[in-house]
Amino acid sequence: RKYSLRHLSNVLLQKQIQKGCGSSGHCSTEDAEAALVLALRRGRIGPSFQLKENTKPQNVVSVFHKINRNDNSKSLSFAQRNEGSCVCVGSNDWISKYANATYGAHHVLSCESIMDTMAMSVPSWISSDKPGKRAGFLWASMNCGEKKSADGQWKNEIRRLNEVLGALVNRSPFNTPILVVFQRNYKKALSLSQQRKAALNVKSTCGWSAAQDNVWRQYLEDCRWCEALWIGSSVNSNGAPA
């Protein structure tokens, strides 16, 4: 969609132009000045002009519920085939953004780190034989290695991670697809992105140096490059793993 110079000036610069100068309402000097300021500001702070986006993070519980309730296609949806509830396991910050439960049939469990006892609920919800205790879809976000420690805490976290993954692989039904994604430095990249946005605000008195920008870009790059691992198998006609 294309916007008029008058609209862009009014919204982005809070300056009204073309208010009736001459028969056409245009003043070439006024238009040129507004266009130049817009171009300079775009070059300085980017094409978004630091406007807040209206989009909100998708709530996975709500999406699961709507698919399970409204799917009228001939083939059953993933949610309906699994005949289970949606289970989300993660930190309180993550839950507030992506997994607030608004439906009683679904479960949201707080787990602040991989060392939390609730971490083992992930394989338990996948492998349970009880209809009300088995997830049709499970989404978990585990924090691991956020705090550097000289006492070997990170080794305990690695052992714990291997324990959870081992239980998940060994106890899950053979026809259950599992996607494991490792993402590095997410919280650090998010924190630096917020600091950078604040520093580059036109009203900010804080600077943002080239060195800071290089550090931010490095963390952002590390965060974007993830390792993803699909785990799962099918069964043959005899019910044995294929």
Short mmCIF file of C-alpha atoms in Angstrom, two decimals:
data_model
loop_
_atom_site.label_atom_id
_atom_site.label_comp_id
_atom_site.label_asym_id
_atom_site.label_seq_id
_atom_site.Cartn_x
_atom_site.Cartn_y
_atom_site.Cartn_z
CA ARG A 1 0.00 0.00 0.00
CA LYS A 2 1.26 3.49 -0.89
CA TYR A 3 0.72 6.47 1.40
CA SER A 4 0.63 10.13 0.51
CA LEU A 5 3.38 12.50 1.61
CA ARG A 6 0.78 14.38 3.63
CA HIS A 7 -0.18 11.22 5.52
CA LEU A 8 3.44 10.20 6.19
CA SER A 9 4.32 13.66 7.45
CA ASN A 10 1.30 13.75 9.73
CA VAL A 11 1.86 10.26 11.21
CA LEU A 12 5.66 10.00 11.32
CA LEU A 13 6.68 13.63 11.82
CA GLN A 14 3.55 14.92 13.58
CA LYS A 15 3.59 17.80 11.10
CA GLN A 16 0.66 18.83 8.92
CA ILE A 17 1.45 19.93 5.38
CA GLN A 18 -0.55 20.76 2.24
CA LYS A 19 -3.15 22.70 4.18
CA GLY A 20 -4.31 24.92 1.35
CA CYS A 21 -1.30 26.76 -0.05
CA GLY A 22 -2.30 27.75 -3.59
CA SER A 23 -5.05 26.23 -5.70
CA SER A 24 -3.76 22.64 -5.34
CA GLY A 25 -2.93 22.82 -1.66
CA HIS A 26 0.74 22.00 -2.37
CA CYS A 27 3.83 24.02 -1.63
CA SER A 28 6.90 22.64 -3.38
CA THR A 29 9.25 23.92 -0.66
CA GLU A 30 7.13 22.45 2.12
CA ASP A 31 6.82 19.11 0.30
CA ALA A 32 10.57 18.97 -0.36
CA GLU A 33 11.40 19.71 3.28
CA ALA A 34 9.03 16.99 4.55
CA ALA A 35 10.39 14.44 2.05
CA LEU A 36 13.99 15.23 3.04
CA VAL A 37 13.27 14.89 6.78
CA LEU A 38 11.50 11.58 6.17
CA ALA A 39 14.41 10.25 4.10
CA LEU A 40 16.98 11.28 6.70
CA ARG A 41 14.98 9.79 9.55
CA ARG A 42 14.48 6.54 7.65
CA GLY A 43 18.21 6.32 7.02
CA ARG A 44 18.94 6.89 10.70
CA ILE A 45 16.40 4.65 12.46
CA GLY A 46 15.32 2.24 9.72
CA PRO A 47 12.18 1.62 7.63
CA SER A 48 10.01 0.86 10.66
CA PHE A 49 10.46 4.43 12.01
CA GLN A 50 10.38 2.70 15.42
CA LEU A 51 6.61 2.43 15.30
CA LYS A 52 5.08 -0.15 17.63
CA GLU A 53 3.66 -3.20 15.90
CA ASN A 54 0.06 -4.10 16.59
CA THR A 55 0.69 -7.83 16.26
CA LYS A 56 0.73 -9.96 19.39
CA PRO A 57 2.43 -13.33 19.97
CA GLN A 58 0.27 -16.30 19.06
CA ASN A 59 -1.19 -18.10 22.06
CA VAL A 60 -0.50 -21.78 21.39
CA VAL A 61 -3.25 -22.97 23.76
CA SER A 62 -5.89 -20.86 22.01
CA VAL A 63 -4.71 -21.97 18.57
CA PHE A 64 -4.84 -25.64 19.62
CA HIS A 65 -8.34 -25.20 21.05
CA LYS A 66 -9.67 -23.50 17.91
CA ILE A 67 -8.24 -26.17 15.61
CA ASN A 68 -9.63 -28.95 17.77
CA ARG A 69 -13.07 -27.31 17.88
CA ASN A 70 -13.50 -25.80 14.42
CA ASP A 71 -11.80 -28.22 12.04
CA ASN A 72 -14.56 -29.31 9.62
CA SER A 73 -12.31 -30.92 7.02
CA LYS A 74 -12.72 -34.56 6.01
CA SER A 75 -9.35 -35.55 7.49
CA LEU A 76 -8.90 -35.18 11.22
CA SER A 77 -6.60 -32.47 12.46
CA PHE A 78 -3.44 -33.21 14.42
CA ALA A 79 -5.21 -32.19 17.62
CA GLN A 80 -8.18 -34.48 17.01
CA ARG A 81 -6.08 -37.49 16.02
CA ASN A 82 -4.14 -37.34 19.29
CA GLU A 83 -7.29 -37.08 21.43
CA GLY A 84 -5.39 -35.27 24.16
CA SER A 85 -5.11 -31.85 25.68
CA CYS A 86 -2.54 -29.20 24.93
CA VAL A 87 0.30 -29.03 27.48
CA CYS A 88 2.77 -26.15 27.76
CA VAL A 89 5.81 -26.25 30.02
CA GLY A 90 8.10 -23.25 30.45
CA SER A 91 9.16 -20.23 32.46
CA ASN A 92 6.61 -17.74 33.76
CA ASP A 93 7.79 -15.09 31.27
CA TRP A 94 7.39 -17.49 28.37
CA ILE A 95 3.97 -18.62 29.60
CA SER A 96 2.71 -15.04 29.85
CA LYS A 97 3.69 -14.38 26.24
CA TYR A 98 2.70 -17.59 24.47
CA ALA A 99 0.74 -20.00 26.64
CA ASN A 100 -1.83 -18.36 28.88
CA ALA A 101 -4.53 -20.97 29.40
CA THR A 102 -8.09 -19.78 28.83
CA TYR A 103 -9.64 -23.22 28.49
CA GLY A 104 -9.95 -25.70 31.37
CA ALA A 105 -9.11 -28.79 29.31
CA HIS A 106 -5.52 -27.65 28.74
CA HIS A 107 -2.53 -27.53 31.04
CA VAL A 108 0.18 -24.90 31.57
CA LEU A 109 3.05 -25.80 33.91
CA SER A 110 5.73 -23.49 35.24
CA CYS A 111 9.34 -24.68 34.82
CA GLU A 112 12.00 -21.99 35.22
CA SER A 113 15.01 -24.10 34.16
CA ILE A 114 16.11 -27.55 33.07
CA MET A 115 17.09 -28.23 36.72
CA ASP A 116 13.50 -27.77 37.86
CA THR A 117 11.75 -31.00 38.91
CA MET A 118 8.91 -30.05 36.55
CA ALA A 119 11.24 -30.70 33.58
CA MET A 120 10.55 -34.44 33.85
CA SER A 121 6.86 -33.76 33.34
CA VAL A 122 7.59 -33.45 29.60
CA PRO A 123 8.27 -37.17 28.98
CA SER A 124 5.58 -38.06 31.53
CA TRP A 125 2.85 -36.19 29.63
CA ILE A 126 3.93 -37.77 26.34
CA SER A 127 4.18 -41.37 27.57
CA SER A 128 1.25 -41.60 29.98
CA ASP A 129 -1.33 -44.35 29.34
CA LYS A 130 -4.07 -42.46 31.17
CA PRO A 131 -6.40 -40.57 28.77
CA GLY A 132 -6.57 -37.49 30.97
CA LYS A 133 -2.83 -37.44 31.60
CA ARG A 134 -1.50 -37.72 28.06
CA ALA A 135 -0.86 -34.68 25.89
CA GLY A 136 -2.18 -34.49 22.36
CA PHE A 137 0.30 -31.70 21.76
CA LEU A 138 3.14 -30.61 24.05
CA TRP A 139 5.25 -27.48 23.73
CA ALA A 140 8.08 -26.91 26.21
CA SER A 141 10.66 -24.16 26.58
CA MET A 142 13.59 -25.05 28.84
CA ASN A 143 16.25 -22.61 30.02
CA CYS A 144 19.70 -24.12 30.29
CA GLY A 145 23.08 -22.58 31.07
CA GLU A 146 21.84 -19.01 31.55
CA LYS A 147 24.08 -18.32 34.55
CA LYS A 148 27.78 -19.05 34.27
CA SER A 149 29.14 -20.80 37.30
CA ALA A 150 32.63 -21.82 38.36
CA ASP A 151 31.41 -24.75 40.43
CA GLY A 152 30.51 -26.95 37.47
CA GLN A 153 26.79 -26.19 37.53
CA TRP A 154 26.71 -26.25 33.74
CA LYS A 155 27.85 -29.89 33.82
CA ASN A 156 24.88 -30.73 36.03
CA GLU A 157 22.59 -28.95 33.58
CA ILE A 158 24.00 -30.94 30.66
CA ARG A 159 23.48 -34.20 32.56
CA ARG A 160 19.95 -33.11 33.39
CA LEU A 161 19.26 -32.22 29.77
CA ASN A 162 20.50 -35.65 28.65
CA GLU A 163 18.29 -37.26 31.28
CA VAL A 164 15.17 -35.45 30.08
CA LEU A 165 15.90 -36.12 26.41
CA GLY A 166 16.72 -39.76 27.11
CA ALA A 167 13.43 -40.26 28.94
CA LEU A 168 11.58 -38.47 26.16
CA VAL A 169 13.06 -40.71 23.45
CA ASN A 170 12.82 -43.98 25.36
CA ARG A 171 9.35 -43.54 26.81
CA SER A 172 7.47 -41.84 23.95
CA PRO A 173 5.24 -43.96 21.67
CA PHE A 174 6.94 -44.89 18.41
CA ASN A 175 4.53 -42.87 16.28
CA THR A 176 5.09 -39.64 18.24
CA PRO A 177 7.06 -36.99 16.30
CA ILE A 178 9.43 -34.97 18.48
CA LEU A 179 11.15 -31.75 17.46
CA VAL A 180 14.02 -30.54 19.65
CA VAL A 181 15.42 -27.06 18.95
CA PHE A 182 18.52 -25.60 20.61
CA GLN A 183 18.66 -21.80 20.58
CA ARG A 184 21.63 -19.95 22.02
CA ASN A 185 21.74 -16.55 23.74
CA TYR A 186 18.06 -15.75 23.27
CA LYS A 187 17.62 -13.71 26.46
CA LYS A 188 20.88 -11.82 25.90
CA ALA A 189 19.91 -11.00 22.31
CA LEU A 190 16.46 -9.87 23.47
CA SER A 191 17.91 -7.68 26.22
CA LEU A 192 20.40 -6.01 23.86
CA SER A 193 17.68 -5.47 21.23
CA GLN A 194 15.55 -3.66 23.80
CA GLN A 195 18.51 -1.54 24.92
CA ARG A 196 19.37 -0.68 21.31
CA LYS A 197 15.78 0.30 20.53
CA ALA A 198 15.70 2.61 23.55
CA ALA A 199 19.09 4.15 22.76
CA LEU A 200 18.15 4.89 19.14
CA ASN A 201 14.90 6.58 20.09
CA VAL A 202 14.86 10.19 18.92
CA LYS A 203 14.09 11.33 22.48
CA SER A 204 16.87 9.28 24.08
CA THR A 205 19.96 10.95 25.51
CA CYS A 206 21.91 7.66 25.59
CA GLY A 207 24.24 6.82 22.77
CA TRP A 208 24.72 3.56 20.93
CA SER A 209 28.25 3.01 19.69
CA ALA A 210 29.50 0.95 16.77
CA ALA A 211 31.14 -1.45 19.23
CA GLN A 212 27.82 -1.99 21.01
CA ASP A 213 26.14 -2.56 17.67
CA ASN A 214 28.71 -5.20 16.72
CA VAL A 215 28.13 -7.05 20.00
CA TRP A 216 24.36 -6.88 19.48
CA ARG A 217 24.65 -8.21 15.93
CA GLN A 218 26.81 -11.11 17.10
CA TYR A 219 24.31 -12.15 19.76
CA LEU A 220 21.47 -11.73 17.29
CA GLU A 221 23.25 -13.95 14.78
CA ASP A 222 23.92 -16.60 17.43
CA CYS A 223 20.27 -16.51 18.45
CA ARG A 224 18.98 -16.89 14.88
CA TRP A 225 21.15 -19.89 14.08
CA CYS A 226 19.50 -22.84 15.82
CA GLU A 227 20.05 -26.58 15.78
CA ALA A 228 16.87 -28.58 15.12
CA LEU A 229 16.55 -32.34 15.57
CA TRP A 230 13.54 -34.42 14.54
CA ILE A 231 13.05 -37.63 16.55
CA GLY A 232 10.45 -40.27 15.76
CA SER A 233 9.64 -43.50 13.97
CA SER A 234 6.70 -45.29 12.41
CA VAL A 235 5.37 -48.81 13.01
CA ASN A 236 4.88 -51.61 10.50
CA SER A 237 1.81 -53.79 10.02
CA ASN A 238 2.82 -55.97 12.96
CA GLY A 239 2.99 -53.00 15.31
CA ALA A 240 6.77 -53.10 15.58
CA PRO A 241 9.00 -50.04 15.02
CA ALA A 242 9.86 -49.61 11.35
#
